[in-house]
PDB file of C-alpha atoms in Angstrom:
ATOM      1  CA  MET A   1     249.537 240.144  82.723  1.00 43.00           C
ATOM      2  CA  SER A   2     246.601 241.627  84.679  1.00 49.00           C
ATOM      3  CA  THR A   3     243.538 239.515  85.343  1.00 53.00           C
ATOM      4  CA  ASN A   4     240.313 240.293  87.134  1.00 56.00           C
ATOM      5  CA  VAL A   5     240.754 239.102  90.709  1.00 58.00           C
ATOM      6  CA  SER A   6     238.065 238.943  93.391  1.00 54.00           C
ATOM      7  CA  SER A   7     238.484 241.376  96.244  1.00 56.00           C
ATOM      8  CA  ALA A   8     238.248 238.320  98.534  1.00 61.00           C
ATOM      9  CA  ALA A   9     241.521 236.981  97.113  1.00 74.00           C
ATOM     10  CA  LEU A  10     244.728 236.953  99.108  1.00 87.00           C
ATOM     11  CA  LEU A  11     247.253 239.676  98.371  1.00 92.00           C
ATOM     12  CA  THR A  12     251.008 239.312  98.713  1.00 91.00           C
ATOM     13  CA  LEU A  13     253.053 241.967 100.475  1.00 92.00           C
ATOM     14  CA  GLU A  14     256.609 242.741  99.441  1.00 90.00           C
ATOM     15  CA  SER A  15     259.024 240.095 100.717  1.00 88.00           C
ATOM     16  CA  LEU A  16     261.050 240.860 103.829  1.00 87.00           C
ATOM     17  CA  GLY A  17     264.033 239.032 102.351  1.00 84.00           C
ATOM     18  CA  LEU A  18     265.011 237.373 105.640  1.00 86.00           C
ATOM     19  CA  SER A  19     267.296 234.360 105.703  1.00 85.00           C
ATOM     20  CA  ASN A  20     266.569 231.457 108.055  1.00 86.00           C
ATOM     21  CA  ALA A  21     269.435 232.537 110.307  1.00 88.00           C
ATOM     22  CA  ILE A  22     267.859 235.890 111.201  1.00 92.00           C
ATOM     23  CA  ILE A  23     264.196 234.932 111.399  1.00 91.00           C
ATOM     24  CA  PHE A  24     264.285 234.489 115.183  1.00 92.00           C
ATOM     25  CA  PRO A  25     266.317 237.689 115.871  1.00 93.00           C
ATOM     26  CA  ALA A  26     263.948 239.631 113.590  1.00 93.00           C
ATOM     27  CA  PHE A  27     260.914 238.153 115.364  1.00 94.00           C
ATOM     28  CA  LEU A  28     262.425 239.012 118.759  1.00 95.00           C
ATOM     29  CA  PHE A  29     263.289 242.555 117.680  1.00 94.00           C
ATOM     30  CA  GLY A  30     259.810 243.178 116.241  1.00 94.00           C
ATOM     31  CA  THR A  31     258.045 241.784 119.299  1.00 96.00           C
ATOM     32  CA  LEU A  32     260.191 243.698 121.809  1.00 96.00           C
ATOM     33  CA  MET A  33     259.916 246.896 119.785  1.00 96.00           C
ATOM     34  CA  TYR A  34     256.111 246.667 119.704  1.00 97.00           C
ATOM     35  CA  LEU A  35     255.881 245.862 123.424  1.00 96.00           C
ATOM     36  CA  CYS A  36     258.243 248.745 124.216  1.00 94.00           C
ATOM     37  CA  ILE A  37     256.193 251.169 122.087  1.00 95.00           C
ATOM     38  CA  ILE A  38     252.915 250.122 123.707  1.00 96.00           C
ATOM     39  CA  SER A  39     254.370 250.169 127.231  1.00 92.00           C
ATOM     40  CA  CYS A  40     256.004 253.598 126.907  1.00 91.00           C
ATOM     41  CA  ASN A  41     253.008 255.215 125.233  1.00 94.00           C
ATOM     42  CA  VAL A  42     250.517 253.709 127.708  1.00 93.00           C
ATOM     43  CA  LEU A  43     252.703 254.695 130.677  1.00 89.00           C
ATOM     44  CA  VAL A  44     252.968 258.329 129.600  1.00 90.00           C
ATOM     45  CA  SER A  45     249.276 258.423 128.622  1.00 91.00           C
ATOM     46  CA  LEU A  46     248.175 257.051 132.007  1.00 89.00           C
ATOM     47  CA  THR A  47     250.485 259.494 133.774  1.00 88.00           C
ATOM     48  CA  ILE A  48     248.827 262.402 131.971  1.00 90.00           C
ATOM     49  CA  ALA A  49     245.368 260.981 132.678  1.00 89.00           C
ATOM     50  CA  VAL A  50     245.842 260.414 136.434  1.00 87.00           C
ATOM     51  CA  SER A  51     247.969 263.474 137.275  1.00 85.00           C
ATOM     52  CA  SER A  52     245.666 266.459 137.711  1.00 84.00           C
ATOM     53  CA  LYS A  53     248.507 268.957 137.370  1.00 85.00           C
ATOM     54  CA  LEU A  54     249.167 267.626 133.870  1.00 86.00           C
ATOM     55  CA  HIS A  55     245.635 268.439 132.733  1.00 90.00           C
ATOM     56  CA  LYS A  56     246.916 271.324 130.626  1.00 90.00           C
ATOM     57  CA  PRO A  57     246.564 271.896 126.857  1.00 93.00           C
ATOM     58  CA  MET A  58     250.168 270.905 126.071  1.00 89.00           C
ATOM     59  CA  PHE A  59     249.851 267.541 127.826  1.00 90.00           C
ATOM     60  CA  ILE A  60     246.319 266.834 126.608  1.00 94.00           C
ATOM     61  CA  LEU A  61     247.522 267.357 123.030  1.00 94.00           C
ATOM     62  CA  LEU A  62     250.507 265.107 123.742  1.00 92.00           C
ATOM     63  CA  LEU A  63     248.076 262.440 124.963  1.00 94.00           C
ATOM     64  CA  ASN A  64     246.318 262.578 121.591  1.00 96.00           C
ATOM     65  CA  LEU A  65     249.673 262.236 119.827  1.00 94.00           C
ATOM     66  CA  LEU A  66     250.455 259.105 121.856  1.00 94.00           C
ATOM     67  CA  ILE A  67     247.040 257.610 121.033  1.00 95.00           C
ATOM     68  CA  ALA A  68     247.789 258.088 117.323  1.00 95.00           C
ATOM     69  CA  ASP A  69     251.192 256.434 117.843  1.00 95.00           C
ATOM     70  CA  VAL A  70     249.576 253.359 119.405  1.00 96.00           C
ATOM     71  CA  VAL A  71     247.155 253.103 116.456  1.00 96.00           C
ATOM     72  CA  GLY A  72     250.008 253.276 113.934  1.00 95.00           C
ATOM     73  CA  ALA A  73     252.196 250.720 115.738  1.00 96.00           C
ATOM     74  CA  THR A  74     249.285 248.310 116.210  1.00 96.00           C
ATOM     75  CA  ALA A  75     248.359 248.550 112.532  1.00 96.00           C
ATOM     76  CA  PHE A  76     251.896 247.597 111.516  1.00 96.00           C
ATOM     77  CA  PHE A  77     253.734 245.395 114.045  1.00 96.00           C
ATOM     78  CA  PRO A  78     251.369 242.459 114.793  1.00 95.00           C
ATOM     79  CA  HIS A  79     251.045 241.442 111.147  1.00 95.00           C
ATOM     80  CA  LEU A  80     254.770 242.046 110.568  1.00 94.00           C
ATOM     81  CA  VAL A  81     255.738 239.792 113.490  1.00 95.00           C
ATOM     82  CA  PHE A  82     253.242 237.135 112.369  1.00 94.00           C
ATOM     83  CA  SER A  83     254.622 237.161 108.819  1.00 93.00           C
ATOM     84  CA  ILE A  84     258.188 236.845 110.130  1.00 93.00           C
ATOM     85  CA  VAL A  85     257.309 233.719 112.126  1.00 91.00           C
ATOM     86  CA  THR A  86     255.220 232.070 109.423  1.00 90.00           C
ATOM     87  CA  GLN A  87     257.311 233.355 106.488  1.00 89.00           C
ATOM     88  CA  ASN A  88     253.962 234.087 104.869  1.00 91.00           C
ATOM     89  CA  ARG A  89     253.451 237.558 103.406  1.00 91.00           C
ATOM     90  CA  GLU A  90     249.853 236.985 102.329  1.00 93.00           C
ATOM     91  CA  ILE A  91     247.027 239.206 103.560  1.00 93.00           C
ATOM     92  CA  SER A  92     243.343 239.312 102.649  1.00 92.00           C
ATOM     93  CA  TYR A  93     242.020 242.301 100.734  1.00 91.00           C
ATOM     94  CA  PRO A  94     239.682 243.458 103.566  1.00 91.00           C
ATOM     95  CA  ALA A  95     242.528 243.170 106.105  1.00 93.00           C
ATOM     96  CA  CYS A  96     244.784 245.113 103.752  1.00 93.00           C
ATOM     97  CA  VAL A  97     242.223 247.912 103.429  1.00 93.00           C
ATOM     98  CA  ILE A  98     241.814 248.070 107.229  1.00 95.00           C
ATOM     99  CA  GLN A  99     245.581 248.253 107.698  1.00 96.00           C
ATOM    100  CA  ALA A 100     245.826 251.016 105.093  1.00 95.00           C
ATOM    101  CA  PHE A 101     243.024 252.941 106.801  1.00 96.00           C
ATOM    102  CA  LEU A 102     244.656 252.701 110.242  1.00 96.00           C
ATOM    103  CA  ILE A 103     248.096 253.668 108.956  1.00 95.00           C
ATOM    104  CA  HIS A 104     246.792 256.709 107.080  1.00 94.00           C
ATOM    105  CA  PHE A 105     244.633 257.606 110.089  1.00 96.00           C
ATOM    106  CA  TYR A 106     247.759 257.472 112.247  1.00 95.00           C
ATOM    107  CA  GLY A 107     249.874 259.523 109.844  1.00 91.00           C
ATOM    108  CA  THR A 108     247.307 262.254 109.245  1.00 92.00           C
ATOM    109  CA  GLY A 109     246.343 262.404 112.911  1.00 93.00           C
ATOM    110  CA  ASN A 110     249.986 262.641 113.950  1.00 91.00           C
ATOM    111  CA  MET A 111     250.617 265.496 111.529  1.00 89.00           C
ATOM    112  CA  LEU A 112     247.535 267.446 112.612  1.00 91.00           C
ATOM    113  CA  THR A 113     248.221 266.924 116.322  1.00 92.00           C
ATOM    114  CA  LEU A 114     251.827 268.090 115.994  1.00 87.00           C
ATOM    115  CA  SER A 115     250.520 271.205 114.224  1.00 88.00           C
ATOM    116  CA  ALA A 116     248.079 271.810 117.088  1.00 91.00           C
ATOM    117  CA  MET A 117     250.932 271.383 119.590  1.00 88.00           C
ATOM    118  CA  ALA A 118     252.974 273.965 117.684  1.00 85.00           C
ATOM    119  CA  PHE A 119     250.050 276.394 117.845  1.00 88.00           C
ATOM    120  CA  ASP A 120     249.766 275.809 121.591  1.00 89.00           C
ATOM    121  CA  ARG A 121     253.487 276.582 122.132  1.00 83.00           C
ATOM    122  CA  TYR A 122     253.205 279.688 119.943  1.00 85.00           C
ATOM    123  CA  ILE A 123     250.380 281.114 122.061  1.00 88.00           C
ATOM    124  CA  ALA A 124     252.145 280.142 125.313  1.00 84.00           C
ATOM    125  CA  ILE A 125     255.440 281.845 124.426  1.00 80.00           C
ATOM    126  CA  CYS A 126     254.490 284.653 122.049  1.00 82.00           C
ATOM    127  CA  ARG A 127     251.051 285.558 123.439  1.00 85.00           C
ATOM    128  CA  PRO A 128     251.260 284.529 127.111  1.00 84.00           C
ATOM    129  CA  LEU A 129     248.655 287.021 128.311  1.00 88.00           C
ATOM    130  CA  ARG A 130     246.069 285.548 125.931  1.00 91.00           C
ATOM    131  CA  TYR A 131     246.988 281.909 126.557  1.00 91.00           C
ATOM    132  CA  ASN A 132     244.242 281.105 129.095  1.00 92.00           C
ATOM    133  CA  THR A 133     241.638 282.674 126.814  1.00 93.00           C
ATOM    134  CA  VAL A 134     242.775 281.133 123.530  1.00 93.00           C
ATOM    135  CA  MET A 135     243.539 277.694 124.994  1.00 94.00           C
ATOM    136  CA  SER A 136     240.565 277.540 127.359  1.00 94.00           C
ATOM    137  CA  PRO A 137     239.094 274.070 128.073  1.00 94.00           C
ATOM    138  CA  ARG A 138     236.247 274.711 125.626  1.00 95.00           C
ATOM    139  CA  ASN A 139     238.580 275.852 122.839  1.00 95.00           C
ATOM    140  CA  LEU A 140     240.917 272.936 123.541  1.00 96.00           C
ATOM    141  CA  ILE A 141     238.054 270.473 123.115  1.00 96.00           C
ATOM    142  CA  ARG A 142     237.085 272.182 119.862  1.00 96.00           C
ATOM    143  CA  LEU A 143     240.668 271.960 118.632  1.00 95.00           C
ATOM    144  CA  ILE A 144     240.983 268.252 119.463  1.00 96.00           C
ATOM    145  CA  VAL A 145     237.592 267.388 117.939  1.00 97.00           C
ATOM    146  CA  SER A 146     238.531 269.341 114.795  1.00 95.00           C
ATOM    147  CA  VAL A 147     241.818 267.451 114.504  1.00 95.00           C
ATOM    148  CA  TRP A 148     240.215 264.014 114.709  1.00 96.00           C
ATOM    149  CA  PHE A 149     237.187 264.948 112.585  1.00 96.00           C
ATOM    150  CA  LEU A 150     239.412 266.301 109.805  1.00 94.00           C
ATOM    151  CA  ASP A 151     241.651 263.249 110.102  1.00 94.00           C
ATOM    152  CA  LEU A 152     238.686 260.872 109.841  1.00 96.00           C
ATOM    153  CA  ALA A 153     237.078 262.784 106.950  1.00 95.00           C
ATOM    154  CA  LEU A 154     240.254 262.864 104.863  1.00 93.00           C
ATOM    155  CA  VAL A 155     241.137 259.203 105.410  1.00 94.00           C
ATOM    156  CA  VAL A 156     237.599 257.803 105.042  1.00 95.00           C
ATOM    157  CA  THR A 157     237.274 259.621 101.708  1.00 94.00           C
ATOM    158  CA  LEU A 158     240.692 258.393 100.619  1.00 92.00           C
ATOM    159  CA  ILE A 159     239.963 254.743 101.383  1.00 92.00           C
ATOM    160  CA  SER A 160     236.323 254.859 100.227  1.00 92.00           C
ATOM    161  CA  LEU A 161     237.446 255.827  96.730  1.00 90.00           C
ATOM    162  CA  LEU A 162     239.122 252.402  96.497  1.00 87.00           C
ATOM    163  CA  ALA A 163     235.796 250.553  96.929  1.00 81.00           C
ATOM    164  CA  ARG A 164     234.689 251.211  93.337  1.00 80.00           C
ATOM    165  CA  PHE A 165     237.665 249.409  91.790  1.00 81.00           C
ATOM    166  CA  LYS A 166     237.998 245.837  90.604  1.00 82.00           C
ATOM    167  CA  VAL A 167     241.259 244.222  91.681  1.00 84.00           C
ATOM    168  CA  CYS A 168     243.435 242.930  88.839  1.00 84.00           C
ATOM    169  CA  ARG A 169     246.708 242.325  90.645  1.00 85.00           C
ATOM    170  CA  THR A 170     247.692 240.706  93.922  1.00 88.00           C
ATOM    171  CA  ASN A 171     251.190 242.033  94.628  1.00 91.00           C
ATOM    172  CA  ILE A 172     251.509 244.889  97.138  1.00 91.00           C
ATOM    173  CA  VAL A 173     254.664 246.847  96.316  1.00 89.00           C
ATOM    174  CA  ASP A 174     255.317 247.907  99.915  1.00 91.00           C
ATOM    175  CA  LEU A 175     256.026 246.128 103.196  1.00 91.00           C
ATOM    176  CA  TYR A 176     252.558 247.085 104.440  1.00 93.00           C
ATOM    177  CA  CYS A 177     249.260 248.137 102.882  1.00 94.00           C
ATOM    178  CA  ASN A 178     248.682 251.786 102.032  1.00 92.00           C
ATOM    179  CA  ASN A 179     246.579 253.771  99.588  1.00 90.00           C
ATOM    180  CA  PRO A 180     249.212 254.140  96.808  1.00 89.00           C
ATOM    181  CA  SER A 181     250.005 250.413  96.788  1.00 90.00           C
ATOM    182  CA  LEU A 182     246.292 249.480  96.790  1.00 91.00           C
ATOM    183  CA  MET A 183     245.639 251.815  93.845  1.00 89.00           C
ATOM    184  CA  LYS A 184     248.246 249.904  91.841  1.00 87.00           C
ATOM    185  CA  LEU A 185     246.074 246.786  92.101  1.00 89.00           C
ATOM    186  CA  ALA A 186     243.176 248.412  90.237  1.00 86.00           C
ATOM    187  CA  CYS A 187     242.094 247.488  86.718  1.00 82.00           C
ATOM    188  CA  GLU A 188     240.541 250.846  85.917  1.00 82.00           C
ATOM    189  CA  ASP A 189     241.419 254.504  85.618  1.00 82.00           C
ATOM    190  CA  ILE A 190     242.701 255.795  88.984  1.00 85.00           C
ATOM    191  CA  SER A 191     242.951 259.475  88.047  1.00 86.00           C
ATOM    192  CA  VAL A 192     240.275 260.542  90.574  1.00 89.00           C
ATOM    193  CA  ASN A 193     242.053 258.724  93.397  1.00 87.00           C
ATOM    194  CA  SER A 194     245.415 260.036  92.268  1.00 85.00           C
ATOM    195  CA  ASN A 195     244.164 263.623  92.132  1.00 87.00           C
ATOM    196  CA  TYR A 196     242.525 263.345  95.558  1.00 89.00           C
ATOM    197  CA  GLY A 197     245.732 261.890  96.977  1.00 84.00           C
ATOM    198  CA  LEU A 198     247.676 264.815  95.491  1.00 81.00           C
ATOM    199  CA  PHE A 199     245.126 267.211  96.990  1.00 86.00           C
ATOM    200  CA  THR A 200     245.586 265.713 100.466  1.00 86.00           C
ATOM    201  CA  ILE A 201     249.381 265.947 100.130  1.00 79.00           C
ATOM    202  CA  ILE A 202     249.139 269.637  99.186  1.00 80.00           C
ATOM    203  CA  PHE A 203     246.468 270.306 101.823  1.00 81.00           C
ATOM    204  CA  MET A 204     248.562 268.719 104.553  1.00 78.00           C
ATOM    205  CA  GLN A 205     251.450 271.073 103.737  1.00 74.00           C
ATOM    206  CA  GLY A 206     249.481 273.651 105.724  1.00 75.00           C
ATOM    207  CA  GLY A 207     250.678 271.866 108.856  1.00 73.00           C
ATOM    208  CA  PRO A 208     254.407 272.299 108.186  1.00 75.00           C
ATOM    209  CA  LEU A 209     253.876 275.910 107.123  1.00 78.00           C
ATOM    210  CA  LEU A 210     252.044 276.574 110.398  1.00 77.00           C
ATOM    211  CA  VAL A 211     254.777 274.863 112.388  1.00 78.00           C
ATOM    212  CA  LEU A 212     257.584 276.767 110.647  1.00 79.00           C
ATOM    213  CA  TYR A 213     255.750 280.066 111.110  1.00 81.00           C
ATOM    214  CA  THR A 214     255.018 279.477 114.785  1.00 80.00           C
ATOM    215  CA  TYR A 215     258.593 278.462 115.586  1.00 78.00           C
ATOM    216  CA  ALA A 216     260.004 281.375 113.621  1.00 80.00           C
ATOM    217  CA  GLN A 217     257.832 283.633 115.780  1.00 79.00           C
ATOM    218  CA  ILE A 218     258.941 281.820 118.942  1.00 77.00           C
ATOM    219  CA  LEU A 219     262.604 282.157 117.964  1.00 74.00           C
ATOM    220  CA  TRP A 220     262.162 285.870 117.293  1.00 77.00           C
ATOM    221  CA  THR A 221     260.439 286.321 120.642  1.00 72.00           C
ATOM    222  CA  CYS A 222     263.368 284.586 122.346  1.00 71.00           C
ATOM    223  CA  LEU A 223     265.960 286.701 120.558  1.00 69.00           C
ATOM    224  CA  VAL A 224     264.349 289.953 121.633  1.00 69.00           C
ATOM    225  CA  ALA A 225     263.642 288.711 125.169  1.00 64.00           C
ATOM    226  CA  LYS A 226     266.085 289.895 127.795  1.00 59.00           C
ATOM    227  CA  GLN A 227     265.718 286.849 130.040  1.00 56.00           C
ATOM    228  CA  SER A 228     268.222 284.127 129.185  1.00 55.00           C
ATOM    229  CA  ASP A 229     266.007 281.488 130.826  1.00 62.00           C
ATOM    230  CA  ALA A 230     263.156 282.400 128.450  1.00 56.00           C
ATOM    231  CA  ARG A 231     265.460 281.841 125.493  1.00 56.00           C
ATOM    232  CA  LEU A 232     266.635 278.499 126.858  1.00 62.00           C
ATOM    233  CA  LYS A 233     263.074 277.341 127.529  1.00 61.00           C
ATOM    234  CA  ALA A 234     261.953 278.242 124.015  1.00 59.00           C
ATOM    235  CA  VAL A 235     264.965 276.644 122.354  1.00 62.00           C
ATOM    236  CA  GLN A 236     264.341 273.408 124.277  1.00 65.00           C
ATOM    237  CA  THR A 237     260.633 273.478 123.468  1.00 62.00           C
ATOM    238  CA  CYS A 238     261.099 274.322 119.801  1.00 69.00           C
ATOM    239  CA  GLY A 239     264.139 272.174 119.107  1.00 71.00           C
ATOM    240  CA  THR A 240     262.667 268.873 120.234  1.00 71.00           C
ATOM    241  CA  HIS A 241     259.223 269.451 118.734  1.00 73.00           C
ATOM    242  CA  LEU A 242     260.524 270.830 115.451  1.00 76.00           C
ATOM    243  CA  LEU A 243     263.018 267.978 114.983  1.00 76.00           C
ATOM    244  CA  VAL A 244     260.351 265.321 115.592  1.00 75.00           C
ATOM    245  CA  PHE A 245     257.930 267.061 113.261  1.00 78.00           C
ATOM    246  CA  LEU A 246     260.378 267.622 110.385  1.00 79.00           C
ATOM    247  CA  ILE A 247     261.677 264.046 110.423  1.00 79.00           C
ATOM    248  CA  PHE A 248     258.127 262.695 110.462  1.00 78.00           C
ATOM    249  CA  HIS A 249     256.897 265.041 107.747  1.00 78.00           C
ATOM    250  CA  ILE A 250     259.858 264.656 105.377  1.00 81.00           C
ATOM    251  CA  ASN A 251     259.712 260.851 105.572  1.00 81.00           C
ATOM    252  CA  ILE A 252     255.971 260.816 104.802  1.00 81.00           C
ATOM    253  CA  LEU A 253     256.225 263.402 102.023  1.00 79.00           C
ATOM    254  CA  VAL A 254     259.145 261.731 100.237  1.00 80.00           C
ATOM    255  CA  GLY A 255     257.555 258.298 100.647  1.00 78.00           C
ATOM    256  CA  LEU A 256     254.261 259.412  99.091  1.00 77.00           C
ATOM    257  CA  ILE A 257     255.925 261.307  96.248  1.00 80.00           C
ATOM    258  CA  ALA A 258     258.166 258.296  95.543  1.00 79.00           C
ATOM    259  CA  HIS A 259     255.067 256.317  94.539  1.00 75.00           C
ATOM    260  CA  ARG A 260     254.438 258.873  91.785  1.00 75.00           C
ATOM    261  CA  LEU A 261     258.013 258.878  90.433  1.00 76.00           C
ATOM    262  CA  GLU A 262     259.117 255.677  88.730  1.00 73.00           C
ATOM    263  CA  TYR A 263     262.821 256.504  88.963  1.00 70.00           C
ATOM    264  CA  MET A 264     262.737 256.716  92.775  1.00 74.00           C
ATOM    265  CA  SER A 265     264.349 253.768  94.537  1.00 79.00           C
ATOM    266  CA  PRO A 266     261.757 251.254  95.838  1.00 80.00           C
ATOM    267  CA  PHE A 267     264.167 250.397  98.655  1.00 83.00           C
ATOM    268  CA  MET A 268     264.322 254.034  99.786  1.00 82.00           C
ATOM    269  CA  ARG A 269     260.530 254.338  99.583  1.00 83.00           C
ATOM    270  CA  ARG A 270     260.029 251.229 101.733  1.00 86.00           C
ATOM    271  CA  ALA A 271     262.702 252.272 104.232  1.00 85.00           C
ATOM    272  CA  LEU A 272     261.113 255.703 104.685  1.00 85.00           C
ATOM    273  CA  GLY A 273     257.653 254.160 104.958  1.00 86.00           C
ATOM    274  CA  VAL A 274     258.722 251.735 107.683  1.00 90.00           C
ATOM    275  CA  SER A 275     260.676 254.420 109.576  1.00 89.00           C
ATOM    276  CA  VAL A 276     257.492 256.497 109.908  1.00 90.00           C
ATOM    277  CA  LEU A 277     255.811 253.555 111.682  1.00 92.00           C
ATOM    278  CA  ILE A 278     258.751 252.701 113.950  1.00 92.00           C
ATOM    279  CA  PHE A 279     260.583 255.822 115.089  1.00 89.00           C
ATOM    280  CA  PRO A 280     257.795 258.333 115.980  1.00 90.00           C
ATOM    281  CA  PRO A 281     255.796 255.834 118.110  1.00 92.00           C
ATOM    282  CA  PHE A 282     259.037 254.716 119.788  1.00 92.00           C
ATOM    283  CA  LEU A 283     260.632 258.124 120.300  1.00 88.00           C
ATOM    284  CA  ASP A 284     257.646 260.385 121.077  1.00 89.00           C
ATOM    285  CA  PRO A 285     257.007 259.155 124.659  1.00 88.00           C
ATOM    286  CA  ILE A 286     260.751 259.009 125.361  1.00 85.00           C
ATOM    287  CA  ILE A 287     261.622 262.433 123.945  1.00 82.00           C
ATOM    288  CA  TYR A 288     258.682 264.278 125.463  1.00 78.00           C
ATOM    289  CA  GLY A 289     258.825 262.264 128.678  1.00 72.00           C
ATOM    290  CA  LEU A 290     262.493 263.115 129.256  1.00 68.00           C
ATOM    291  CA  LYS A 291     262.504 266.662 127.929  1.00 67.00           C
ATOM    292  CA  ILE A 292     259.475 267.968 129.819  1.00 69.00           C
ATOM    293  CA  THR A 293     260.552 268.041 133.467  1.00 69.00           C
ATOM    294  CA  GLU A 294     257.017 268.196 134.839  1.00 70.00           C
ATOM    295  CA  LEU A 295     255.988 265.123 132.862  1.00 74.00           C
ATOM    296  CA  LYS A 296     259.188 263.236 133.700  1.00 71.00           C
ATOM    297  CA  GLN A 297     258.654 263.754 137.435  1.00 73.00           C
ATOM    298  CA  SER A 298     255.046 262.579 137.173  1.00 72.00           C
ATOM    299  CA  VAL A 299     256.071 259.440 135.237  1.00 73.00           C
ATOM    300  CA  ILE A 300     258.631 258.611 137.939  1.00 73.00           C
ATOM    301  CA  ARG A 301     255.992 259.006 140.661  1.00 74.00           C
ATOM    302  CA  VAL A 302     253.558 256.761 138.791  1.00 68.00           C
ATOM    303  CA  LEU A 303     256.268 254.113 138.343  1.00 69.00           C
ATOM    304  CA  LYS A 304     257.146 254.246 142.040  1.00 68.00           C
ATOM    305  CA  ARG A 305     253.513 253.867 143.044  1.00 70.00           C
ATOM    306  CA  THR A 306     253.117 250.949 140.628  1.00 65.00           C
ATOM    307  CA  VAL A 307     256.210 249.187 141.986  1.00 61.00           C
ATOM    308  CA  CYS A 308     255.128 249.731 145.586  1.00 62.00           C
ATOM    309  CA  SER A 309     251.626 248.399 144.913  1.00 62.00           C
ATOM    310  CA  THR A 310     252.998 245.225 143.298  1.00 60.00           C
ATOM    311  CA  LYS A 311     255.177 244.539 146.344  1.00 59.00           C
ATOM    312  CA  MET A 312     252.248 244.724 148.758  1.00 57.00           C
TER     313      MET A 312
END
C-alpha cells in the first residue's frame, strides 16, 4: 500500500543478495575495481594533458570521455562498497537524486562524446584535406562545449521534473538510483516525466545513427583505397571504437526500455545497468591506451618518469 512519505525519508535500494561468506571478497573486488578505474583513467588523462604532441582533437575528445567515466564510476562504486561492508542498502532521498543525476550525466556525456569522436575519425579518414579546417582548435572547443552543455541541459531537465512529486514509496527497484526507479516512487501522474524520458531516448538515437553512418563511410573509403595500410588503420580505428560504442549503447537502451516493459526480467535490467557503470570506465583507458600507439608510448614515458622520480 502506498503512503505519503517525506522526501527526507530513507530509501532502500535493491538487495545485493550477498551471503556472509562473500561479503569480504565482494568488498575487495569493488574497492580494487574502483581504484583501478580511477588510476587508469587519471593516468591516461594526465598523459594527454602533459604531452604536447597529444594535444590533438582525437586525444582531447578521449580526455573528455575519460572524465565522464570517472564521474560515472564515482557515482556508483563508493556507495556500493559502503553498502557491502555495512550490509545496509539505505540511502537518503537527496543522495539518491544526486546519484541519479551523476549517473545520467555520465551516460549521456559518454554517448555524446563517443559520437563526437566518431565524427572526428570520419573527417580524418574520409575528408583528410579538410581536417585541419573542420577540427580547428576553435571548432574543437565549440564541439566540446556543445557536448557538455547538451548533456547538462538534458539531465538537469530530466531530474528537475522529479522535484514536483511527493514520494509514496521507499523501495528503489534497481541496484543504484536512476530516473526510472525514482519515478516509481511518485504518488502522482508521471506521464510528463515518462514522455520526456521517451523523448530523450529517441533523441539520443541520433548518436548511434551518426556513428553508423560515419563508420560506413570510413569502411567504404578503405575499400576503395589502394593502400593496404590505410585499410588496416581504418579497420583498427573503427573496430575498437564501434565495438565500445555499440556495447555501451545497447546496454543503456535495453536497460531503459526494460523499465517500461513489465515482462522484461528485472535481473537482466539490473545486470545491464551495472555493466554500463563497470565495463566502459574500466575498459576505455585500457582499450584506447593499448590500441593507439602514440598514446601507449606516451603513457609508458609518463610511467617511467614517475617511477624514476619516486626513486630519487
